[in-house]
C-alpha cells in the first residue's frame, strides 16, 4: 500500500506515534510518505520505503497567520498525485482532519480517490477540540473521515460525549517498539548520572501545563528527603523556565538534570528506576508505556486513559491529579523495597508486551484494508 502520513513533527506523543507507525509499516513492505512542516523528531535515519515531503512555509507579509492548512493540502494533493497514494492517515484532528477532508475533495476533482483516516490522540479532543473556536470544524471533519481511530477507550468515549459523532470510532491503542525500548545494562552510563548509586527518577514530556511538572518536582523532593535520588527531566516546552526556577527555590539543582529534547530517550529509560507522569489529563500516556517497556514502573495520575496503561499496584501506582503526597509515598515505598521494585519492573514489562508494535500494527493494517474496501469510489 502507498500511505501518506500527516502529523506534527515535534516531540509530542502524536508525532512520535505517527512516525513509529510509519516506520513499522515501511518495514512491513508498505510505501510510506510523511508529509509534515519539518522533519519528524523520530525520523532520523535512512529507512527503506520511507519518503519525506516538507510542507513549505506559506509566508507573505500580509499573513499574520501563515495559512498552514492551504499549504499542507496543496502539498498533499501534489504528493498523492505524483506518488499515487492509496490512502491518507492523519494524526491529531486539529487541523489535520479538516485538511484531510479538503485534500480528499480536491483529489475527486482530478478523478482520484483518496480515503482519509483520522487518528485522535487526546488534546485535539479533550483540551483544544472542545473549544468553541474549533469544535464545529473538528466534529464535521471527524464525521467526514472514512475511518476514525482513538488511542484509548477513554478517548473514544470522551469524543462521543463531546461531539455529535455519526461514524464509528475504532479504539487502536498506542504501541511501543520493544526492540528499541528495552532494559540495558549500561553501568558506566548509570554511574555517570548517579555516581553514589542514587535512584534515578525520570519524567519525559513536552513541558506543557497539562503535564503538572511542578508535581514531578515536589514528588522528587519528598523522595530525596528519604532516599538518595536523581531526577532526569527530558523534553522542553513552555513550563521549562518555571520548573528551573522551582528547582532553584527548593535547592534541588544538584540532583535535577534538564536533558532537553533527547532523540535517544530509550537510553535514559533503560537505566531508570521510576517514571513520573502526574498529568492533569492524559488520553493514553505513551511516555509511560515506553518506560514500562524498559522495565520501569510508573507513578502516574489516574486521569483519562492512564488506567488502561498503568495498572495500580501492579505496574506502578495511580492517584488523582494533584495528589502529590500519596504519589510520593508510593514512590518511596517502591524505591525502598528491592524485591517489590523487581516485581513491579517485571510486571511493567509484561504489561508493555500487550502494547507491542507487532500486536498493534496489524490492527492499523486491517483498518486500512476495511476503509479501502468500504470508502466510496
Ligand atoms: O499534549 C500532549 O501531551 C501531546 C499530545 C500529542 O498529540 O502529541 O499527546 C497526546 O497523544 C499521545 C499519543 O497518542 C498520548 O500518549 C498522550 O496521552 C496525549 N496527551 C494528552 O492527552 C495530554
Coordinates of C-alpha atoms and ligand atoms in Angstrom, one line a residue:
X1 CA 0.0 0.0 0.0
X2 CA 1.1 3.6 -0.6
X3 CA 0.2 5.6 2.5
X4 CA 0.5 9.3 3.3
X5 CA 1.1 10.1 6.9
X6 CA 0.4 13.6 8.3
X7 CA 1.4 14.6 11.8
X8 CA 3.1 17.2 14.0
X9 CA 6.8 16.6 13.6
X10 CA 7.5 17.7 17.2
X11 CA 8.4 15.5 20.3
X12 CA 4.6 15.3 21.2
X13 CA 3.2 11.8 21.6
X14 CA 1.0 12.0 18.4
X15 CA 4.0 12.8 16.2
X16 CA 6.1 10.1 17.9
X17 CA 3.4 7.5 17.4
X18 CA 2.7 8.5 13.8
X19 CA 6.4 8.3 13.0
X20 CA 6.9 4.9 14.6
X21 CA 3.8 3.7 12.9
X22 CA 5.1 4.8 9.5
X23 CA 8.5 3.2 10.1
X24 CA 6.8 0.0 11.2
X25 CA 4.6 -0.1 8.1
X26 CA 7.6 0.6 5.9
X27 CA 9.4 -2.4 7.4
X28 CA 6.3 -4.4 6.7
X29 CA 6.6 -3.5 3.0
X30 CA 4.3 -0.5 2.6
X31 CA 5.5 2.6 0.9
X32 CA 5.2 5.5 3.4
X33 CA 5.2 9.2 2.6
X34 CA 5.5 11.5 5.6
X35 CA 4.1 15.0 4.9
X36 CA 4.9 17.5 7.6
X37 CA 6.2 21.0 8.0
X38 CA 9.5 19.8 9.5
X39 CA 11.4 16.5 9.6
X40 CA 9.6 14.4 12.3
X41 CA 11.7 14.2 15.5
X42 CA 12.0 10.4 15.3
X43 CA 12.6 10.2 11.6
X44 CA 16.4 10.4 11.9
X45 CA 17.9 7.6 9.9
X46 CA 17.6 6.4 6.3
X47 CA 14.8 3.8 6.0
X48 CA 13.7 1.7 3.1
X49 CA 10.2 2.5 1.7
X50 CA 10.1 5.9 3.5
X51 CA 9.8 9.2 1.8
X52 CA 9.7 12.6 3.4
X53 CA 7.9 15.7 1.9
X54 CA 8.2 19.0 3.6
X55 CA 5.3 21.4 3.6
X56 CA 6.7 24.8 2.5
X57 CA 6.1 27.7 4.9
X58 CA 3.4 29.8 3.2
X59 CA 4.8 33.2 4.4
X60 CA 3.9 36.5 2.9
X61 CA 3.9 40.0 4.6
X62 CA 0.1 40.1 4.5
X63 CA -0.3 37.0 6.6
X64 CA -0.3 37.4 10.3
X65 CA -1.1 33.7 10.5
X66 CA 0.5 31.7 7.6
X67 CA -2.1 29.5 6.0
X68 CA -0.7 26.1 7.1
X69 CA -3.9 24.3 6.1
X70 CA -3.8 25.5 2.5
X71 CA 0.0 24.8 2.1
X72 CA -0.4 21.4 3.6
X73 CA -3.5 20.4 1.4
X74 CA -1.6 21.6 -1.7
X75 CA 1.4 19.5 -0.8
X76 CA -0.8 16.5 -0.1
X77 CA -2.5 16.8 -3.4
X78 CA 0.9 17.1 -5.1
X79 CA 2.3 14.0 -3.3
X80 CA -0.9 12.0 -3.7
X81 CA -1.0 12.6 -7.5
X82 CA 2.7 12.0 -8.1
X83 CA 3.2 9.1 -5.7
X84 CA -0.2 7.6 -6.4
X85 CA -1.2 7.4 -2.7
X86 CA -3.8 4.8 -1.8
X87 CA -4.9 6.5 1.4
X88 CA -4.1 9.3 3.8
X89 CA -3.7 8.8 7.5
X90 CA -3.8 12.0 9.5
X91 CA -2.8 12.2 13.2
X92 CA -4.2 14.8 15.6
X93 CA -7.6 16.2 14.4
X94 CA -6.7 19.8 14.5
X95 CA -6.3 20.9 11.8
X96 CA -5.3 17.6 10.1
X97 CA -8.8 16.1 9.9
X98 CA -10.1 19.2 8.1
X99 CA -7.0 19.2 5.8
X100 CA -7.6 15.5 5.0
X101 CA -11.2 16.2 4.1
X102 CA -10.2 19.2 1.9
X103 CA -7.5 17.1 0.2
X104 CA -9.8 14.2 -0.5
X105 CA -12.4 16.5 -2.1
X106 CA -9.7 18.2 -4.3
X107 CA -8.5 14.7 -5.3
X108 CA -12.0 14.0 -6.6
X109 CA -11.7 16.9 -9.0
X110 CA -8.8 15.0 -10.5
X111 CA -10.9 11.9 -10.8
X112 CA -8.9 10.2 -8.0
X113 CA -10.0 8.6 -4.8
X114 CA -8.1 9.2 -1.6
X115 CA -9.8 7.8 1.6
X116 CA -8.8 9.6 4.8
X117 CA -8.3 8.0 8.2
X118 CA -8.1 10.3 11.3
X119 CA -6.5 9.2 14.5
X120 CA -7.5 11.1 17.6
X121 CA -4.7 11.5 20.2
X122 CA -6.0 13.5 23.1
X123 CA -5.8 17.2 23.4
X124 CA -7.2 17.5 19.9
X125 CA -10.4 16.4 21.6
X126 CA -10.1 17.0 25.3
X127 CA -8.5 20.4 25.6
X128 CA -8.3 22.2 22.3
X129 CA -11.0 20.4 20.2
X130 CA -13.8 21.2 22.7
X131 CA -13.0 24.8 22.4
X132 CA -15.8 26.6 20.6
X133 CA -13.3 28.2 18.3
X134 CA -12.6 24.7 16.8
X135 CA -15.5 22.4 17.8
X136 CA -17.7 22.7 14.6
X137 CA -14.8 22.0 12.3
X138 CA -13.5 19.2 14.5
X139 CA -16.9 17.5 14.6
X140 CA -17.6 17.9 10.9
X141 CA -14.2 16.7 9.8
X142 CA -14.3 13.6 12.1
X143 CA -17.7 12.8 10.6
X144 CA -16.3 13.2 7.1
X145 CA -13.3 10.8 7.7
X146 CA -13.5 7.4 6.0
X147 CA -12.1 5.8 9.2
X148 CA -11.6 7.2 12.7
X149 CA -9.5 5.7 15.4
X150 CA -8.8 6.8 19.0
X151 CA -5.8 5.8 21.1
X152 CA -7.7 4.7 24.2
X153 CA -11.1 3.6 25.2
X154 CA -11.3 6.7 27.4
X155 CA -10.6 9.0 24.5
X156 CA -13.2 7.1 22.3
X157 CA -15.9 7.7 24.9
X158 CA -14.8 11.2 25.6
X159 CA -15.1 12.0 21.8
X160 CA -18.6 10.5 21.6
X161 CA -19.6 12.6 24.7
X162 CA -18.1 15.8 23.4
X163 CA -19.2 15.8 19.7
X164 CA -22.3 14.7 17.7
X165 CA -20.3 11.8 16.1
X166 CA -22.1 9.8 13.5
X167 CA -19.3 7.5 12.4
X168 CA -17.8 4.5 14.3
X169 CA -14.6 5.2 16.2
X170 CA -12.3 2.2 16.5
X171 CA -10.0 2.0 19.5
X172 CA -6.5 1.1 18.5
X173 CA -4.1 1.7 21.4
X174 CA -0.7 3.2 21.2
X175 CA 2.2 0.8 20.9
X176 CA 5.9 0.6 21.7
X177 CA 8.8 -1.0 19.8
X178 CA 10.2 -3.5 22.3
X179 CA 13.4 -3.9 20.3
X180 CA 14.2 -0.3 20.7
X181 CA 12.8 0.4 24.2
X182 CA 14.5 -2.3 26.3
X183 CA 16.4 -2.6 29.5
X184 CA 20.2 -2.4 29.0
X185 CA 22.9 -2.8 31.5
X186 CA 24.9 0.4 30.9
X187 CA 26.6 0.6 34.3
X188 CA 29.1 3.3 33.2
X189 CA 26.2 5.5 32.0
X190 CA 24.3 4.9 35.1
X191 CA 27.3 5.8 37.3
X192 CA 27.8 9.0 35.4
X193 CA 24.3 10.1 36.3
X194 CA 24.2 8.6 39.8
X195 CA 27.8 8.2 41.0
X196 CA 26.7 7.1 44.5
X197 CA 24.1 4.6 43.3
X198 CA 21.3 7.1 43.8
X199 CA 17.9 6.0 42.5
X200 CA 17.0 7.5 39.1
X201 CA 13.6 9.1 38.5
X202 CA 12.6 10.2 35.1
X203 CA 9.9 12.4 33.5
X204 CA 9.7 13.0 29.8
X205 CA 7.2 15.3 28.1
X206 CA 6.6 18.4 26.0
X207 CA 6.6 20.5 29.2
X208 CA 3.0 21.7 28.9
X209 CA 1.0 22.8 31.9
X210 CA -1.3 19.7 31.5
X211 CA 1.7 17.6 32.5
X212 CA 1.8 19.1 36.1
X213 CA 5.6 19.1 36.1
X214 CA 5.7 21.1 39.4
X215 CA 4.2 17.9 40.9
X216 CA 7.0 15.9 39.5
X217 CA 9.5 18.2 41.3
X218 CA 7.6 18.0 44.6
X219 CA 7.3 14.2 44.4
X220 CA 11.0 14.1 43.8
X221 CA 11.7 16.5 46.7
X222 CA 9.8 14.2 49.1
X223 CA 11.6 11.1 47.8
X224 CA 15.0 12.7 48.1
X225 CA 14.4 13.5 51.7
X226 CA 14.3 9.8 52.4
X227 CA 16.2 8.1 49.6
X228 CA 19.3 9.4 47.7
X229 CA 18.0 10.1 44.2
X230 CA 18.4 12.0 41.0
X231 CA 15.7 13.4 38.7
X232 CA 16.1 13.5 34.9
X233 CA 13.8 15.8 33.0
X234 CA 13.7 15.0 29.3
X235 CA 11.9 17.3 26.8
X236 CA 11.3 21.0 26.6
X237 CA 8.3 23.4 26.3
X238 CA 6.5 26.3 27.9
X239 CA 6.9 25.1 31.5
X240 CA 10.7 24.7 31.4
X241 CA 11.7 28.1 32.9
X242 CA 9.2 27.8 35.7
X243 CA 10.5 24.4 36.6
X244 CA 14.1 25.6 36.6
X245 CA 13.1 28.4 39.0
X246 CA 11.2 25.9 41.2
X247 CA 14.2 23.6 41.4
X248 CA 16.4 26.6 42.4
X249 CA 13.9 27.7 45.0
X250 CA 13.7 24.2 46.5
X251 CA 17.5 23.9 46.4
X252 CA 17.3 20.7 44.2
X253 CA 19.6 21.8 41.3
X254 CA 22.4 19.5 42.2
X255 CA 20.1 16.5 41.8
X256 CA 17.9 17.5 38.9
X257 CA 19.2 17.5 35.3
X258 CA 17.4 19.0 32.4
X259 CA 18.3 16.9 29.4
X260 CA 16.3 18.8 26.7
X261 CA 14.8 17.1 23.6
X262 CA 16.8 13.9 23.5
X263 CA 16.5 11.8 20.5
X264 CA 17.5 8.6 22.2
X265 CA 15.1 8.8 25.1
X266 CA 15.3 5.0 25.4
X267 CA 18.9 5.2 26.7
X268 CA 17.7 7.2 29.7
X269 CA 14.7 5.0 30.3
X270 CA 16.9 1.9 30.1
X271 CA 18.8 3.0 33.3
X272 CA 15.8 4.5 35.2
X273 CA 14.2 3.2 38.4
X274 CA 10.9 5.1 38.3
X275 CA 8.9 7.1 35.8
X276 CA 6.7 10.0 37.0
X277 CA 3.6 11.2 35.0
X278 CA 1.2 13.1 37.3
X279 CA -0.7 14.8 34.4
X280 CA -3.9 16.7 34.8
X281 CA -5.1 14.8 31.7
X282 CA -3.6 12.1 29.5
X283 CA -5.6 10.3 26.9
X284 CA -3.1 7.4 26.9
X285 CA 0.4 8.2 28.2
X286 CA 2.7 6.9 25.5
X287 CA 5.8 8.0 27.5
X288 CA 4.7 5.8 30.4
X289 CA 4.3 2.8 28.1
X290 CA 7.9 3.4 26.7
X291 CA 9.2 3.5 30.3
X292 CA 7.3 0.2 31.1
X293 CA 8.9 -1.4 28.1
X294 CA 12.3 -0.6 29.7
X295 CA 11.1 -2.3 32.9
X296 CA 10.5 1.0 34.7
X297 CA 7.4 1.2 37.0
X298 CA 5.2 4.3 36.7
X299 CA 3.7 6.6 39.3
X300 CA 1.0 8.5 37.5
X301 CA -2.3 10.3 37.9
X302 CA -5.4 8.3 37.1
X303 CA -6.6 10.8 34.5
X304 CA -8.1 9.9 31.2
X305 CA -6.7 6.7 29.6
X306 CA -3.8 6.2 32.1
X307 CA -5.6 3.4 33.9
X308 CA -5.7 1.5 30.6
X309 CA -1.9 1.5 30.5
X310 CA -0.6 1.8 34.1
X311 CA -2.1 -0.8 36.5
X312 CA -2.5 0.3 40.1
X313 CA -0.5 -1.9 42.4
X314 CA 0.9 -4.0 39.5
X315 CA 2.9 -1.8 37.1
X316 CA 3.0 1.2 39.4
X317 CA 0.6 3.4 41.2
X318 CA -2.2 5.8 40.2
X319 CA -3.6 8.7 42.2
X320 CA -5.9 11.6 41.3
X321 CA -4.1 14.6 39.6
X322 CA -2.6 16.8 42.3
X323 CA -2.3 14.1 44.9
X324 CA 1.4 14.7 45.4
X325 CA 1.6 13.3 48.9
X326 CA 0.2 9.8 48.1
X327 CA 2.2 9.7 44.8
X328 CA 5.4 10.5 46.8
X329 CA 4.5 7.8 49.4
X330 CA 4.1 5.2 46.7
X331 CA 7.4 6.2 45.1
X332 CA 9.2 5.9 48.4
X333 CA 7.6 2.6 49.1
X334 CA 8.6 1.1 45.8
X335 CA 12.2 2.5 45.7
X336 CA 12.8 1.4 49.3
X337 CA 11.8 -2.2 48.7
X338 CA 14.2 -4.0 46.4
X339 CA 12.0 -7.1 46.0
X340 CA 8.8 -5.2 45.3
X341 CA 10.6 -2.9 42.8
X342 CA 11.9 -6.0 41.0
X343 CA 8.4 -7.5 40.8
X344 CA 6.9 -4.2 39.6
X345 CA 9.6 -3.9 37.0
X346 CA 8.7 -7.4 35.6
X347 CA 5.0 -6.7 35.7
X348 CA 5.6 -3.3 33.9
X349 CA 7.4 -5.1 31.1
X350 CA 4.7 -7.8 30.9
X351 CA 2.0 -5.1 30.5
X352 CA 4.1 -3.3 27.9
X353 CA 4.2 -6.5 25.8
X354 CA 0.4 -6.2 25.4
X355 CA 1.1 -3.0 23.5
X356 CA 3.9 -4.2 21.4
X357 CA 4.3 -2.9 17.8
X358 CA 3.9 -6.4 16.5
X359 CA 0.5 -6.7 18.1
X360 CA -0.9 -3.3 17.2
X361 CA 0.5 -2.6 13.7
X362 CA -1.8 -5.3 12.1
X363 CA -4.8 -3.5 13.7
X364 CA -3.9 -0.5 11.6
X365 CA -3.4 -2.6 8.5
X366 CA -6.8 -4.2 9.0
X367 CA -8.3 -0.7 9.4
X368 CA -6.7 0.4 6.2
X369 CA -8.0 -2.6 4.2
X370 CA -11.5 -2.1 5.6
X371 CA -11.5 1.6 4.7
X372 CA -10.2 0.9 1.2
X373 CA -13.0 -1.7 0.7
X374 CA -15.7 0.5 2.0
X375 CA -14.9 4.1 1.1
X376 CA -17.0 5.4 -1.8
X377 CA -15.3 5.4 -5.2
Ligands
LIG1 O1 -0.5 17.3 24.7 C1 0.3 16.3 24.6 O2 0.7 15.6 25.5 C2 0.8 15.9 23.3 C3 -0.2 15.0 22.6 C4 0.2 14.9 21.2 O3 -0.7 14.7 20.5 O4 1.3 15.0 20.8 O5 -0.2 13.8 23.3 C5 -1.4 13.0 23.3 O6 -1.2 12.0 22.4 C6 -0.3 11.0 22.8 C7 -0.1 9.9 21.7 O7 -1.3 9.3 21.4 C8 -0.8 10.3 24.1 O8 0.0 9.3 24.6 C9 -1.0 11.4 25.2 O9 -1.6 10.9 26.3 C10 -1.8 12.6 24.7 N1 -1.7 13.7 25.6 C11 -2.8 14.1 26.3 O10 -3.9 13.6 26.3 C12 -2.5 15.3 27.3

